[in-house]
GROMACS .gro file of C-alpha atoms in nm:
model
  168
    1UNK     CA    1  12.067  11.323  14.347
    2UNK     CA    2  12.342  11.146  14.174
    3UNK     CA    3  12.576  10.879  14.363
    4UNK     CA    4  12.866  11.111  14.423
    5UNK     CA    5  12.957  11.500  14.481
    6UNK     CA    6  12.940  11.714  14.174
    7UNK     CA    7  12.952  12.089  14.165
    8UNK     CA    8  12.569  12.272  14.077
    9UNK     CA    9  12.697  12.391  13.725
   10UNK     CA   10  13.002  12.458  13.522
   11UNK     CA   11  13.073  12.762  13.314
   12UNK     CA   12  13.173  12.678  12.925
   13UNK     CA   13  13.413  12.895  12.822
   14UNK     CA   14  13.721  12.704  12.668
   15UNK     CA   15  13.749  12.597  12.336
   16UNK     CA   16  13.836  12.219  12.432
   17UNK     CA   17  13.469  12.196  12.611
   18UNK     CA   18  13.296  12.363  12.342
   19UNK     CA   19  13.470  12.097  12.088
   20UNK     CA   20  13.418  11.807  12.397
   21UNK     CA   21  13.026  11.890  12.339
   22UNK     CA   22  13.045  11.900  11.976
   23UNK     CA   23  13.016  11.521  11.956
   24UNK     CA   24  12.641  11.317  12.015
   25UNK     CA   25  12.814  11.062  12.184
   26UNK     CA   26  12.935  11.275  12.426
   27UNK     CA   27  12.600  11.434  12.507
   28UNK     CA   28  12.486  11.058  12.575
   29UNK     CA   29  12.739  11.007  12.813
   30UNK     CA   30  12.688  11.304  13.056
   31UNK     CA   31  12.313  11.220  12.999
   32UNK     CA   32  12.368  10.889  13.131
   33UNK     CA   33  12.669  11.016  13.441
   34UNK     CA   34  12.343  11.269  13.513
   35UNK     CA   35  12.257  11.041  13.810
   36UNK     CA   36  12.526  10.822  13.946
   37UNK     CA   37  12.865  10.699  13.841
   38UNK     CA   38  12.954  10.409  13.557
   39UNK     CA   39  13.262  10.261  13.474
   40UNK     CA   40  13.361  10.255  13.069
   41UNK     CA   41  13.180   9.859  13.072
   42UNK     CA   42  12.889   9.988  13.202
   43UNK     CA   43  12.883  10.246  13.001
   44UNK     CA   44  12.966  10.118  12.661
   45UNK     CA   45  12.677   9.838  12.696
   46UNK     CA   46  12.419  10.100  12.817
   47UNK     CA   47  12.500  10.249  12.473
   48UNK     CA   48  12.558   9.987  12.273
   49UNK     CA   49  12.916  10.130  12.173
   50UNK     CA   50  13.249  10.006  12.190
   51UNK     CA   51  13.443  10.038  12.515
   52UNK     CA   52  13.737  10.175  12.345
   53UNK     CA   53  13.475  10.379  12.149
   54UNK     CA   54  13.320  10.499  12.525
   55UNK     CA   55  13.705  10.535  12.673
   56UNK     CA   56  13.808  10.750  12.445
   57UNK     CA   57  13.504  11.013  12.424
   58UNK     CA   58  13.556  10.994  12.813
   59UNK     CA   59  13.890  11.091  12.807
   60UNK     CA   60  13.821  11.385  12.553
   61UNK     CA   61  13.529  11.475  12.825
   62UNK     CA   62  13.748  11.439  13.100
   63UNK     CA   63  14.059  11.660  12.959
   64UNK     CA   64  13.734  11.906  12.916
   65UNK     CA   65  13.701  11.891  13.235
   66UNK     CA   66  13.291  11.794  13.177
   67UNK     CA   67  13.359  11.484  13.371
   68UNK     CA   68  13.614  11.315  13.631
   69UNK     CA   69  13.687  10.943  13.774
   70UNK     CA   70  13.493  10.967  14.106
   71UNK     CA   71  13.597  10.648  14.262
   72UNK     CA   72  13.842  10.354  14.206
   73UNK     CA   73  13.774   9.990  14.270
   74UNK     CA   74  14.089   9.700  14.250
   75UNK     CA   75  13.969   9.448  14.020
   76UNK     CA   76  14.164   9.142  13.842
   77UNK     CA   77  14.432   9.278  13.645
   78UNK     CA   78  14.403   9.659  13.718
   79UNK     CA   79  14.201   9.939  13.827
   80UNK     CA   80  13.821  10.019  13.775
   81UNK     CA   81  13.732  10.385  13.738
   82UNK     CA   82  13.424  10.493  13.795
   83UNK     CA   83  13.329  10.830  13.587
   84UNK     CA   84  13.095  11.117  13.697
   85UNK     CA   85  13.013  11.459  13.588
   86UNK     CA   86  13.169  11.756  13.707
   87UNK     CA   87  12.872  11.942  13.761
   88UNK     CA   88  12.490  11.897  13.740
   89UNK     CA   89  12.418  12.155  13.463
   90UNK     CA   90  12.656  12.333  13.190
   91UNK     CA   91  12.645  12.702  13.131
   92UNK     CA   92  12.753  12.903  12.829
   93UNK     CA   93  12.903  13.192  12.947
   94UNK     CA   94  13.193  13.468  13.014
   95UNK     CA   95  13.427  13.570  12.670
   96UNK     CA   96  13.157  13.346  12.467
   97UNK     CA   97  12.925  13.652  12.463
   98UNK     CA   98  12.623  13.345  12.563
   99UNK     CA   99  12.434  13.304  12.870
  100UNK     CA  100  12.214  13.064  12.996
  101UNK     CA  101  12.233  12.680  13.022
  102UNK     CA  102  12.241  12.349  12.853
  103UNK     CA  103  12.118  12.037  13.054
  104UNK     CA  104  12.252  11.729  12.864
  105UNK     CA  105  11.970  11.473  12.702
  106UNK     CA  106  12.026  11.106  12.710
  107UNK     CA  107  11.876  11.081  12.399
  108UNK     CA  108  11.755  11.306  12.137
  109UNK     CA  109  11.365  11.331  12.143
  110UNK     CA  110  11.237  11.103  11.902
  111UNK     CA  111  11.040  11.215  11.586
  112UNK     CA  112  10.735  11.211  11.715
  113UNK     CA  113  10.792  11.302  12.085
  114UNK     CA  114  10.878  11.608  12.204
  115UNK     CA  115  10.891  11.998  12.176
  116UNK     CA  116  11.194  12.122  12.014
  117UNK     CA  117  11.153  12.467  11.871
  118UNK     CA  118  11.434  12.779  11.858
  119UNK     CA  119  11.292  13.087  11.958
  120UNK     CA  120  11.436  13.436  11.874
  121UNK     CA  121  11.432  13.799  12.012
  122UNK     CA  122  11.600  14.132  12.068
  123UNK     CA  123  11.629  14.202  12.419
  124UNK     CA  124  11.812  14.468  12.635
  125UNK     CA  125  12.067  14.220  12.863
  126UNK     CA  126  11.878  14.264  13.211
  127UNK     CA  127  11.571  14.115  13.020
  128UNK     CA  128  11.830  13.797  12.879
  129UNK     CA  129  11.942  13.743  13.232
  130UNK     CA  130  11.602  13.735  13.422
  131UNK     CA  131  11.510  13.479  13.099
  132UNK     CA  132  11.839  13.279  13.237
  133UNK     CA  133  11.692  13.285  13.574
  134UNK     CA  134  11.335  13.145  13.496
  135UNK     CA  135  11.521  12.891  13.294
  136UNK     CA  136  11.774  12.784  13.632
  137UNK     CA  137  11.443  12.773  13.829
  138UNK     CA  138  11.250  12.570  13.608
  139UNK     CA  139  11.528  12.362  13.578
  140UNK     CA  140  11.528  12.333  13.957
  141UNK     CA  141  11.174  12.248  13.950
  142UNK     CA  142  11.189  11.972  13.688
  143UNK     CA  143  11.496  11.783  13.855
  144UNK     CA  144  11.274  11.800  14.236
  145UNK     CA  145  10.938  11.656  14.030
  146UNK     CA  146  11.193  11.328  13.948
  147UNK     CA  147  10.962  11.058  14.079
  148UNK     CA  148  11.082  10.704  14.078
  149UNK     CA  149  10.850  10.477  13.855
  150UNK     CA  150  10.706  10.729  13.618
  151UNK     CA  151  10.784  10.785  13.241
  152UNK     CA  152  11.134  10.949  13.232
  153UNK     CA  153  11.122  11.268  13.076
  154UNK     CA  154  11.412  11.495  12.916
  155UNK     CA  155  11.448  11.875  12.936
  156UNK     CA  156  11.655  12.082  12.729
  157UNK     CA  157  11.708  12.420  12.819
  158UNK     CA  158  11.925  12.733  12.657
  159UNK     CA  159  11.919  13.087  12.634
  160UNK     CA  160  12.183  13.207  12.440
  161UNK     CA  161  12.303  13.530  12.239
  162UNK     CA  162  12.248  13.505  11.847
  163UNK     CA  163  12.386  13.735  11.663
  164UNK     CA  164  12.375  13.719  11.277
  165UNK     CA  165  12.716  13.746  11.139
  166UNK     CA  166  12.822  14.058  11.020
  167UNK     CA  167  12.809  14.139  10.582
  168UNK     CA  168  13.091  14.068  10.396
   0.00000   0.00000   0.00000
């Protein structure tokens, strides 16, 4: 469980946290605010990055409303902020016409690791939203297997409609 209170999942719906998620970086932050808070130092050296690089992708998240400051500390000179996520797992959902959910990755699986394959089919919606409920339960399941001193493993997860677009 991560180091502070976060909500089980948030519904993506607004065009400011679809364009939030559009960036990698981003992704790599909520992967790494998947367990406990960080402040923009710890942050940016966990990544490698910039802090004003990390500060600013953390504002865009936070405006999103994918993230929040989750406790303050007085340091020298200022404030610390410690960021968090807003909740545990991010659904596509509502006017989108999508359902299911996307768990964020702290890293992409690398080339030679790793099962990532789209699937496709036609299905009546009571058979997409039982799909969306395995997927929430074997998402469950993965996060309760979490065993401290193993390999750490990533799961992706998403169900989601896919419509072809329409002729010209």
């Amino acid at each position: 469980m991560p180091d502070y209170e976060l909500r089980d999942h948030l519904e993506i719906s607004a065009p400011r946290q679809f364009k939030a998620l559009a960036h990698p970086l981003r992704h790599r932050l909520l992967g790494l605010l998947d367990r406990r808070a960080a402040t923009v130092g710890q942050l940016a050296e966990a990544l490698g990055e910039l802090k004003g690089n990390v500060s600013h992708h953390l504002k865009v998240l936070e405006a999103a409303g994918l993230v929040r400051v989750v406790r303050t500390r007085r340091v020298q000179g200022g404030t610390e902020h410690w960021y968090g996520r807003t909740a545990a797992t991010l659904r596509f959902g509502g006017a989108t016409g999508a359902t299911g959910l996307v768990l964020a990755a702290r890293e992409p699986p690398p080339p030679d690791h790793g099962d990532l394959r789209p699937h496709r089919a036609r299905l009546p919606a009571g058979r997409a939203a039982a799909f969306a409920s395995r997927l929430d339960e074997l998402a469950a399941e993965f996060d309760a297997a979490d065993t401290p001193g193993e390999p750490l493993y990533g799961l992706l997860l998403g169900l989601y409609r896919s419509d072809p677009p329409a002729p010209r």
